[in-house]
PDB file of C-alpha atoms and ligand atoms in Angstrom:
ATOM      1  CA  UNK C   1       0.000   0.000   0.000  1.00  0.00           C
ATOM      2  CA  UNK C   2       1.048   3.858  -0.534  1.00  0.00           C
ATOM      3  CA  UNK C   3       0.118   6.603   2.105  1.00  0.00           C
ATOM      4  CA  UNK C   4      -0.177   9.008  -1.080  1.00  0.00           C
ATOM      5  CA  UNK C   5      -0.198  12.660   1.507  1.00  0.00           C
ATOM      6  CA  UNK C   6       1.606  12.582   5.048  1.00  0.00           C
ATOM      7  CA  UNK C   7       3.428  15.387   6.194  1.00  0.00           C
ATOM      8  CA  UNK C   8       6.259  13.048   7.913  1.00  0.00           C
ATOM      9  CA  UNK C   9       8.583  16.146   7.738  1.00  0.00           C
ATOM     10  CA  UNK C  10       6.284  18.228  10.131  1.00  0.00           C
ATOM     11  CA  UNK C  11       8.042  18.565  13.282  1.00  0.00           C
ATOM     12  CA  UNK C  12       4.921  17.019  15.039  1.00  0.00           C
ATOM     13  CA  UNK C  13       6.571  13.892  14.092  1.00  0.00           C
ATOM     14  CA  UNK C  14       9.281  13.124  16.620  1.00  0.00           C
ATOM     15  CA  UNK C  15      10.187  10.109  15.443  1.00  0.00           C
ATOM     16  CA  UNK C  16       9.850  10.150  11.810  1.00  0.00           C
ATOM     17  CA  UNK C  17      11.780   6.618  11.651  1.00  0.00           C
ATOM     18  CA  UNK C  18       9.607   4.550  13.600  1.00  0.00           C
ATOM     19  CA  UNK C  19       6.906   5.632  12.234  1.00  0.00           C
ATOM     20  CA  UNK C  20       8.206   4.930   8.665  1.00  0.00           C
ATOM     21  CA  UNK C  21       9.456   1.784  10.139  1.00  0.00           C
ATOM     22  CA  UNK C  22       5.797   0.757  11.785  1.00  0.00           C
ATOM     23  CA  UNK C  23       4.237   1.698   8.044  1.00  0.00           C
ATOM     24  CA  UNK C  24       6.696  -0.874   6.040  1.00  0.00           C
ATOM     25  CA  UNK C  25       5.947  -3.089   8.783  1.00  0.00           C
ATOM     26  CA  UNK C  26       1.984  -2.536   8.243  1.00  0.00           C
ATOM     27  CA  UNK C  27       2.326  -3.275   4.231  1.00  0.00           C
ATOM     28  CA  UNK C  28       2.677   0.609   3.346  1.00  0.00           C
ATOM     29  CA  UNK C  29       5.750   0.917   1.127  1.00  0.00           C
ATOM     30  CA  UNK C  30       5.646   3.885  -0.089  1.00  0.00           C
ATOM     31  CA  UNK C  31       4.747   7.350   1.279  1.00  0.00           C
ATOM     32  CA  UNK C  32       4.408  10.435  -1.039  1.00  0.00           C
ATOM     33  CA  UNK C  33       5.738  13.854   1.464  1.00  0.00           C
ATOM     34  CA  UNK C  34       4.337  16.772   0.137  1.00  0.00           C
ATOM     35  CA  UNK C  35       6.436  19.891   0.828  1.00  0.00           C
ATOM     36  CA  UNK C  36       4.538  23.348   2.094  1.00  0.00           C
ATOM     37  CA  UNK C  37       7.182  26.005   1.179  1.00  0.00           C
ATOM     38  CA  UNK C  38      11.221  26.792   0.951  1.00  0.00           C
ATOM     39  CA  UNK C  39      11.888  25.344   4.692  1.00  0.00           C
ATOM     40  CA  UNK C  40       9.553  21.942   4.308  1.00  0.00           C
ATOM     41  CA  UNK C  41      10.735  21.259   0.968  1.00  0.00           C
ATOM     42  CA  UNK C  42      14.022  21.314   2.246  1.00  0.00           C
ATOM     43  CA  UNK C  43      13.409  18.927   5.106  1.00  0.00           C
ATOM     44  CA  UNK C  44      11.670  16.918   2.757  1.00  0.00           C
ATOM     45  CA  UNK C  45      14.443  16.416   0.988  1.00  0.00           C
ATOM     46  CA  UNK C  46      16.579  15.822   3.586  1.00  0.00           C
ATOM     47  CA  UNK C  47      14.331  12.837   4.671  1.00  0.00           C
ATOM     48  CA  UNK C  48      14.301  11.144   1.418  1.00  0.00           C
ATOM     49  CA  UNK C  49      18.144  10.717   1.280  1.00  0.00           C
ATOM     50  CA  UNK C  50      17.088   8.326   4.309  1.00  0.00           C
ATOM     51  CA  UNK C  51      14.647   6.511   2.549  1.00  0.00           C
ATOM     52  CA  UNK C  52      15.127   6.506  -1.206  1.00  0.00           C
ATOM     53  CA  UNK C  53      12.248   4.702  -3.097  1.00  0.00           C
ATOM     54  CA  UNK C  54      10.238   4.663   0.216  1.00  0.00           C
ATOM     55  CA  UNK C  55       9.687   8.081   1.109  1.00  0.00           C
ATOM     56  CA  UNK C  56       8.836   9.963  -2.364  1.00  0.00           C
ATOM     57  CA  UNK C  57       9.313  13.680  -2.319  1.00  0.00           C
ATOM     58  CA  UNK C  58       7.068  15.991  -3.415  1.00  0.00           C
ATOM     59  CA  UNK C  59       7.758  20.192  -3.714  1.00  0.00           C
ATOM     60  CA  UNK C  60       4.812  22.532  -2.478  1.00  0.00           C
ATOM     61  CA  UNK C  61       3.449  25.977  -1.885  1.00  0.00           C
ATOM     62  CA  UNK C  62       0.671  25.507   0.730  1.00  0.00           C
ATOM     63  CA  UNK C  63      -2.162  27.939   0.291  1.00  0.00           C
ATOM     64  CA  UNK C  64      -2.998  28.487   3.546  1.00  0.00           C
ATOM     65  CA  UNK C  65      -0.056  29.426   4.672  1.00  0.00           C
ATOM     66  CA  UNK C  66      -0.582  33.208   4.417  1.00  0.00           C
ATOM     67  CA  UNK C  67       3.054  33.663   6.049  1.00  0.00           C
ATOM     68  CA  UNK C  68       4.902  32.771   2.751  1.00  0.00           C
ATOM     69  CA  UNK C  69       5.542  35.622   0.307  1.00  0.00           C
ATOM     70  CA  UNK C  70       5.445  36.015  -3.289  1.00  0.00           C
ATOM     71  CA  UNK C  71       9.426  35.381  -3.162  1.00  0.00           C
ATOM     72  CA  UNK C  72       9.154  32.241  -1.518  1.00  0.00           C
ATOM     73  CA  UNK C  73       6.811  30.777  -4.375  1.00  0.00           C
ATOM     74  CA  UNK C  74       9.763  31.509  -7.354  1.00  0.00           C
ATOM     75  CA  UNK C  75      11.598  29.746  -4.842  1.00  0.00           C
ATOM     76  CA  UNK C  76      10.154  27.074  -5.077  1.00  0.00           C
ATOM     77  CA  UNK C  77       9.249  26.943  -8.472  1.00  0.00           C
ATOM     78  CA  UNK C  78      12.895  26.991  -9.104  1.00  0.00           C
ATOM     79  CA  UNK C  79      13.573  24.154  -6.870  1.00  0.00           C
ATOM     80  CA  UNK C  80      10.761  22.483  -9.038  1.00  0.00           C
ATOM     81  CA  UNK C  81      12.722  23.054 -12.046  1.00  0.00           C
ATOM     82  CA  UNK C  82      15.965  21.904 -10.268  1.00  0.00           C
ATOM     83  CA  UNK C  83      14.733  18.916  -8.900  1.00  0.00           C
ATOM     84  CA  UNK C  84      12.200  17.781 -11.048  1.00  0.00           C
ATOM     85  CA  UNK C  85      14.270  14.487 -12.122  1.00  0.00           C
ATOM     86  CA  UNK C  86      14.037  13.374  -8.381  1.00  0.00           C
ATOM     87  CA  UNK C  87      10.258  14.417  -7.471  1.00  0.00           C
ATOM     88  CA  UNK C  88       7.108  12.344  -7.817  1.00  0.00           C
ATOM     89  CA  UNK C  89       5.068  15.401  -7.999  1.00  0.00           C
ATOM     90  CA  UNK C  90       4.270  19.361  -7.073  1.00  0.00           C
ATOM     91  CA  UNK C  91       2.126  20.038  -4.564  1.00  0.00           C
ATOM     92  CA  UNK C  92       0.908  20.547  -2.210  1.00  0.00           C
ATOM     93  CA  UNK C  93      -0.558  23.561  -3.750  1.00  0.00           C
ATOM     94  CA  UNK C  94      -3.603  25.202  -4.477  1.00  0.00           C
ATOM     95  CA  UNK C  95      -6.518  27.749  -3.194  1.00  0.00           C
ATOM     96  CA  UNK C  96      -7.470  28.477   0.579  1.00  0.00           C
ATOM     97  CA  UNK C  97     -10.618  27.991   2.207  1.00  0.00           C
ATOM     98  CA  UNK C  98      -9.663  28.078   5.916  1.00  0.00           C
ATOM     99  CA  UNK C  99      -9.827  31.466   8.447  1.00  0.00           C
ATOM    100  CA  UNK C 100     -10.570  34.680   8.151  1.00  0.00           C
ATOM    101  CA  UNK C 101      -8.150  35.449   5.117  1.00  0.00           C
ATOM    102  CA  UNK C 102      -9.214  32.930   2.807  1.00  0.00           C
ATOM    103  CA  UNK C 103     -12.550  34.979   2.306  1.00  0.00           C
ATOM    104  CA  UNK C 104     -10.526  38.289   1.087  1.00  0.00           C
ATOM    105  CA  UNK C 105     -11.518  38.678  -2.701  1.00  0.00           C
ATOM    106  CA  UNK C 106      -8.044  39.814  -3.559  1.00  0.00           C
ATOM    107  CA  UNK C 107      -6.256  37.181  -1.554  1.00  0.00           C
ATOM    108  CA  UNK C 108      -7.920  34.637  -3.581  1.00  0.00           C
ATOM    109  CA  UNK C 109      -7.396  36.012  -6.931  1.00  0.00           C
ATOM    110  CA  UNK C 110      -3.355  36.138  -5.769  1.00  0.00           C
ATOM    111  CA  UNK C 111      -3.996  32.678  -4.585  1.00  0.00           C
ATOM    112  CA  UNK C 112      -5.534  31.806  -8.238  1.00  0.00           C
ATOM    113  CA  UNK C 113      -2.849  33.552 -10.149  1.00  0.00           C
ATOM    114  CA  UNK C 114      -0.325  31.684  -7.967  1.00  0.00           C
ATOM    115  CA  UNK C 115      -1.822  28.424  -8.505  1.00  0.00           C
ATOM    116  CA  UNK C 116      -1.977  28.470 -12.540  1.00  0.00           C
ATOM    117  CA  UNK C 117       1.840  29.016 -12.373  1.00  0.00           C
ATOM    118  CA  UNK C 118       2.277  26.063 -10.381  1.00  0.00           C
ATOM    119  CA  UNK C 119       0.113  23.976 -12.881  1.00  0.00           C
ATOM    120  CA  UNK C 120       1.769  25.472 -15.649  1.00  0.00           C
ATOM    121  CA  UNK C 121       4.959  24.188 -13.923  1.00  0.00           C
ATOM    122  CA  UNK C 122       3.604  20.548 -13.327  1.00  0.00           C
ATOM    123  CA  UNK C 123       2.584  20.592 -17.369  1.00  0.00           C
ATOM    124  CA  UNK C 124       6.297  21.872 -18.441  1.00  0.00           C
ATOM    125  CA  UNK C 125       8.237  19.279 -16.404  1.00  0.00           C
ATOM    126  CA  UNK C 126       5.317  16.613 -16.857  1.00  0.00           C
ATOM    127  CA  UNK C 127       4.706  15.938 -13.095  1.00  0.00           C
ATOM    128  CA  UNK C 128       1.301  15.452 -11.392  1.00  0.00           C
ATOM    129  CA  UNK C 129      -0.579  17.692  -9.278  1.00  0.00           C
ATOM    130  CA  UNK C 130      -1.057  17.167  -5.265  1.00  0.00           C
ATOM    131  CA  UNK C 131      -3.658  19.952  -4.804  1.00  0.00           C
ATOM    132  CA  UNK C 132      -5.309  20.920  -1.796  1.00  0.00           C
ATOM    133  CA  UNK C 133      -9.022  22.526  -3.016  1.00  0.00           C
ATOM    134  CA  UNK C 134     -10.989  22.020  -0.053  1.00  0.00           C
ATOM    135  CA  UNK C 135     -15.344  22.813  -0.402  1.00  0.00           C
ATOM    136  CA  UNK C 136     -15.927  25.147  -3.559  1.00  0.00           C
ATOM    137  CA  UNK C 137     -11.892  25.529  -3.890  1.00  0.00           C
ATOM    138  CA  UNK C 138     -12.679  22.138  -5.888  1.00  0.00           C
ATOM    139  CA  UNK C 139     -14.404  23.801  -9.023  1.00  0.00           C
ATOM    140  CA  UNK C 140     -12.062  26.638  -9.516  1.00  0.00           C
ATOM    141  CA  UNK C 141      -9.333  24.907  -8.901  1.00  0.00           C
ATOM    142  CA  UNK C 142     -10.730  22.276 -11.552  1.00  0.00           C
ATOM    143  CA  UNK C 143     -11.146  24.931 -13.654  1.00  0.00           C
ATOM    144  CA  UNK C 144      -7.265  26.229 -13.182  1.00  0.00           C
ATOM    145  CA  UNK C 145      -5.446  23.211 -14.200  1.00  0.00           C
ATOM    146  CA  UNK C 146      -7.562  22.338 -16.815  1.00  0.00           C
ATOM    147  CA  UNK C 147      -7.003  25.881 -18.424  1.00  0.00           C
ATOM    148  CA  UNK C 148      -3.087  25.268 -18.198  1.00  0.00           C
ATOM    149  CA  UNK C 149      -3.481  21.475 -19.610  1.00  0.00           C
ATOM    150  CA  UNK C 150      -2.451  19.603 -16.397  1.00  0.00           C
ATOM    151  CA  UNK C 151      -3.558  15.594 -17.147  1.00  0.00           C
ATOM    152  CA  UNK C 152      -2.498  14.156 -14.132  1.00  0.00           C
ATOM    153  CA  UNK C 153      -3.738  15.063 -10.659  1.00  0.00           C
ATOM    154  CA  UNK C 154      -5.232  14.554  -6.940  1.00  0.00           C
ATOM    155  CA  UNK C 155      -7.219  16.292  -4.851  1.00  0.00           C
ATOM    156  CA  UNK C 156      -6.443  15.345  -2.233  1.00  0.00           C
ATOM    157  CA  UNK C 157      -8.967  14.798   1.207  1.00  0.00           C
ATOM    158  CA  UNK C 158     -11.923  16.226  -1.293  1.00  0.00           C
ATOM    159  CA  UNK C 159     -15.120  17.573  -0.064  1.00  0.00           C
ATOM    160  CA  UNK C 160     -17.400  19.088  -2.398  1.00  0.00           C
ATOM    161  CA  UNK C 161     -20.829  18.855  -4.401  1.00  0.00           C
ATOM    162  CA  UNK C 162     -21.511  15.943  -5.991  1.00  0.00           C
ATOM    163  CA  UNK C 163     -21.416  17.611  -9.569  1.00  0.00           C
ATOM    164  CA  UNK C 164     -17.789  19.026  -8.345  1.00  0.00           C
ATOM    165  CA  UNK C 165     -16.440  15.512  -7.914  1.00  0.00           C
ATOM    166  CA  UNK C 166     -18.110  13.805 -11.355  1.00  0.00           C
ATOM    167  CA  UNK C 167     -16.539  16.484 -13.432  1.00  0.00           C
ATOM    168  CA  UNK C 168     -13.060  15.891 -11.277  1.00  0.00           C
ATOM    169  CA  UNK C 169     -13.261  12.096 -11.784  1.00  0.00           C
ATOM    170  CA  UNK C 170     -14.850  12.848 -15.810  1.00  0.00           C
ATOM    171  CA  UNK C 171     -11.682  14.489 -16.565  1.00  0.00           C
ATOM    172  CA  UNK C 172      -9.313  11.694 -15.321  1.00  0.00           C
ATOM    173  CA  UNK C 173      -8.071  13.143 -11.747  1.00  0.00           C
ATOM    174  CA  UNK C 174      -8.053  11.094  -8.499  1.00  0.00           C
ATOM    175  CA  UNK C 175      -9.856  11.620  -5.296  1.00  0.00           C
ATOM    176  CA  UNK C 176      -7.926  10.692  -2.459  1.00  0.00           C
ATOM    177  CA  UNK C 177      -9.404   9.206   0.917  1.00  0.00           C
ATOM    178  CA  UNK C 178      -8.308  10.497   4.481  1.00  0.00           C
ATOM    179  CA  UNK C 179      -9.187   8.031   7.631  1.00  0.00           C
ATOM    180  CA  UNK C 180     -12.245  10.277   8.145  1.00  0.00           C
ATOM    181  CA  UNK C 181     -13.975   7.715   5.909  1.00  0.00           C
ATOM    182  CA  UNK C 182     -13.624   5.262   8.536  1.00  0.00           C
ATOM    183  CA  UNK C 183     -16.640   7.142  10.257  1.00  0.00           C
ATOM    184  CA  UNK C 184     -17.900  10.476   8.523  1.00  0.00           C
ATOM    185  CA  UNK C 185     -20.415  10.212   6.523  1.00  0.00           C
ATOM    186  CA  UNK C 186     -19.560  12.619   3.766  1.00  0.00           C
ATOM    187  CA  UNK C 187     -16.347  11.211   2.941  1.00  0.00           C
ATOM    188  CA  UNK C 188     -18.311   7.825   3.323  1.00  0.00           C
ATOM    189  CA  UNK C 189     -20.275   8.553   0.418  1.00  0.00           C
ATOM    190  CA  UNK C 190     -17.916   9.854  -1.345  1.00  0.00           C
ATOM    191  CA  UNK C 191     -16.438   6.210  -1.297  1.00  0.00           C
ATOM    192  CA  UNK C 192     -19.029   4.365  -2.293  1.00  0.00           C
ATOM    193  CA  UNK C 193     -19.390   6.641  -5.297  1.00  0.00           C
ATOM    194  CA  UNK C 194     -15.870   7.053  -6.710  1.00  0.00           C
ATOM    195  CA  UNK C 195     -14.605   4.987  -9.585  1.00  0.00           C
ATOM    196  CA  UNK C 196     -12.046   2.236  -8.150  1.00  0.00           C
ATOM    197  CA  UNK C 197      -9.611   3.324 -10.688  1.00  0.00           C
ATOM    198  CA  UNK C 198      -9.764   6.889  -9.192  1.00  0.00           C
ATOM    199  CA  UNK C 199      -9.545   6.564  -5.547  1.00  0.00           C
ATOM    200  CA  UNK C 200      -6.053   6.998  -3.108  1.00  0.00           C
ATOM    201  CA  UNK C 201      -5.521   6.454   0.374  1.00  0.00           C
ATOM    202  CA  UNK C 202      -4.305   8.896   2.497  1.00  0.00           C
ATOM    203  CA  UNK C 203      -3.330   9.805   6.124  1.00  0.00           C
ATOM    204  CA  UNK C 204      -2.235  13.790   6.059  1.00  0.00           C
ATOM    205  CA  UNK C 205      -1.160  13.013   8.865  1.00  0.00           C
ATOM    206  CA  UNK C 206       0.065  14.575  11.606  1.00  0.00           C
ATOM    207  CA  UNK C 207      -3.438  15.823  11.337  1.00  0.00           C
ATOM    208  CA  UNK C 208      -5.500  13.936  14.129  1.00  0.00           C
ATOM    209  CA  UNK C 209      -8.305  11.615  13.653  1.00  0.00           C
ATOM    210  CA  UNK C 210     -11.706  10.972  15.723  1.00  0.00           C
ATOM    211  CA  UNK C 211     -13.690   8.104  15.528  1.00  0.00           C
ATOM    212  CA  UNK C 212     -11.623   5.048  16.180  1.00  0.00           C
ATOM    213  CA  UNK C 213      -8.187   7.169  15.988  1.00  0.00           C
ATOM    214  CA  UNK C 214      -9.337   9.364  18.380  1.00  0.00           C
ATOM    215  CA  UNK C 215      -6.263  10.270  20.739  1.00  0.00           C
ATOM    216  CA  UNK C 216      -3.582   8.399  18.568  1.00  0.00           C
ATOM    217  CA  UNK C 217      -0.905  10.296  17.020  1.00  0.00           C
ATOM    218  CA  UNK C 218      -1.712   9.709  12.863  1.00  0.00           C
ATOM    219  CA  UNK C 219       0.753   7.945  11.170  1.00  0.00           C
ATOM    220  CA  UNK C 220       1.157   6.371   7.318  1.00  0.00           C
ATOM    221  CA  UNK C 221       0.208   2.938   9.269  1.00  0.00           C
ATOM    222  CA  UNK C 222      -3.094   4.142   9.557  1.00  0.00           C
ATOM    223  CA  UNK C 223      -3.651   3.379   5.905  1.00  0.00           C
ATOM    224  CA  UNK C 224      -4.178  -0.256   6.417  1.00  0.00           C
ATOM    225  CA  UNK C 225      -7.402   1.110   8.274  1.00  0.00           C
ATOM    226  CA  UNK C 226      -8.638   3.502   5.777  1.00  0.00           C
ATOM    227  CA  UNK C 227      -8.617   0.776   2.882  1.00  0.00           C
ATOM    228  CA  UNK C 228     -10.060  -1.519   5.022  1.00  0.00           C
ATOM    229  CA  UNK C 229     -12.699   1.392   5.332  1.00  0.00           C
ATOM    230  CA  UNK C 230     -13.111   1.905   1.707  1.00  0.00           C
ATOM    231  CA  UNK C 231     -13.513  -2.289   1.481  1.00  0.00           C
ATOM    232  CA  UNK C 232     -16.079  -2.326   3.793  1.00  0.00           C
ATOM    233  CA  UNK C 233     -18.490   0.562   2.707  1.00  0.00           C
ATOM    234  CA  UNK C 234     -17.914  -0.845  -0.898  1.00  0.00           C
ATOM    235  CA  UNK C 235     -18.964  -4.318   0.167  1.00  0.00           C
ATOM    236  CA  UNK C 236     -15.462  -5.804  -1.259  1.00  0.00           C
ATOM    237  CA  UNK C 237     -12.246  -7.403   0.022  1.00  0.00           C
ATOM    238  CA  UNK C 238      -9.500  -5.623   1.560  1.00  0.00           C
ATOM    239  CA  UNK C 239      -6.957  -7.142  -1.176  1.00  0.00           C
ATOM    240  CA  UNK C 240      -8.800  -5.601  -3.659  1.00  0.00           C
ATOM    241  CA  UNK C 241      -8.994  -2.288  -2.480  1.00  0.00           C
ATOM    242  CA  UNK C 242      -5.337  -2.202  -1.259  1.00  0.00           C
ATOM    243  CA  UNK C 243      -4.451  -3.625  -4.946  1.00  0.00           C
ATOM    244  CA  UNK C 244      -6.692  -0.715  -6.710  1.00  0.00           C
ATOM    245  CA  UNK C 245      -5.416   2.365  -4.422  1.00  0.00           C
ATOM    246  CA  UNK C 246      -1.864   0.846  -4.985  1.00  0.00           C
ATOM    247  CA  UNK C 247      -2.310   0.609  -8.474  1.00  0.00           C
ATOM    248  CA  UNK C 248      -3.782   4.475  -8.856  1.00  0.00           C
ATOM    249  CA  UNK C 249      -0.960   6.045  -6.699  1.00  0.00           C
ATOM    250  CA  UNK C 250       1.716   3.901  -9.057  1.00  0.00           C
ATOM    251  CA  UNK C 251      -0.124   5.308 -12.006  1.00  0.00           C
ATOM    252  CA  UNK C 252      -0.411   9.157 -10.668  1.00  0.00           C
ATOM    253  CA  UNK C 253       3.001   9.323  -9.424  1.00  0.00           C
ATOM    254  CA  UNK C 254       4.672   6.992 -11.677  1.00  0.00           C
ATOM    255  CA  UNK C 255       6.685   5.126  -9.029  1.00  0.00           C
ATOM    256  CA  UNK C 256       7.448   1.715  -9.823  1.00  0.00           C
ATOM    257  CA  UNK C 257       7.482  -1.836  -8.411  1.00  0.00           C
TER     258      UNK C 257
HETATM  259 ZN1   ZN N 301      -1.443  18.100   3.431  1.00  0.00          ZN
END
């Protein structure tokens, strides 16, 4: 299995070796790090010279975090340029939602403009997209990469309108799943109605859990439970939901066997 989004860079991880350590010994053999700006893409890479071919590196510009200035973007988009040999994608990027600042009109159009360069930069290098589009993000952001001819992308813990989703999945993105679906009901239906060949599996972790990860710190393990989630709502077999979300995060990323 692949935990295609944790944050095992984050410096709520402690121990970032056990817990890559529990993962392999859980069946995950593969987690995608998405980088948030300069200082996480750095540490990203820093982690991946531990753990080539297990921990895959991906180069980001987080749009929520407002702290990060318009120099710190071409930053990274040069890094992107530099590195793009040894990345499995860009992201995570995209268009806020969250707090106060999100709502500013002009904010958003900056986040917008900011976004289609990052596409645009995906497109050139042919790398995928890890976007984070969260509510009615999802529709303009569809709208964004599809403008700058982006074929390959995620978004990733999606939560929008059902029409949102079909034209997402229509145009030959992925969904990805967080361990939410293990007992919210939105994300729940969103499983049962995704493609197979469409749907990832997820922690974003450190981010914490409720339901039966309530109080436990979130770790790429955690993905054994959240396809065993997906299995169950979809009345199938674990195998064959572990085999599918495998098989979509191989095909996304391009990482092989
Ligand atoms: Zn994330």
């Amino acid at each position: 299995m692949i935990d295609s989004h944790v944050h095992l860079d984050a410096d709520q991880y402690p121990d970032p070796s056990g817990a890559i350590k529990r993962a392999c010994d859980a069946g995950v053999s593969a987690m995608v790090v998405p980088g948030v700006g300069p200082a996480s893409n750095r540490a990203v890479f820093e982690l991946t010279k531990e753990y080539p071919g297990v921990i895959l590196p991906a180069l980001g510009f987080h749009p929520e975090r407002f702290e990060h200035s318009e120099d710190d973007s071409r930053e990274v988009l040069e890094m992107i340029e530099r590195e793009r040999d040894s990345i499995c994608a860009v992201g995570e990027v995209g268009l806020p939602w969250y707090g106060e600042r999100a709502k500013d009109a002009g904010m958003l159009v900056a986040a917008k403009v900011t976004l289609s360069r990052f596409a645009r930069a995906a497109v050139t290098f042919d790398l995928p997209l890890i976007l984070h589009a969260p509510h009615a993000r999802a529709a303009e952001a569809l709208t964004i990469i599809r403008e700058a001819g982006v074929t390959r992308a995620v978004f990733h813990w999606h939560k929008s309108d059902e029409q949102t989703t079909r034209a997402i999945i229509n145009a030959g993105y992925f969904i990805s799943l967080t361990p939410e679906v293990a007992y919210r009901a939105r994300d729940q239906d969103l499983a049962r109605m995704l493609p197979a060949n469409r749907i990832l599996a997820e922690t974003d972790g450190p981010w914490r859990y409720g339901g039966q990860f309530a109080g436990r710190l979130t770790e790429p393990a955690m993905i054994k439970e959240v396809v065993a989630a997906i299995a169950h709502l979809r009345c199938t077999t674990f195998e064959e939901i572990a085999a599918a979300t495998t098989a979509n995060a191989r095909a996304l990323f391009r990482i092989r066997e």
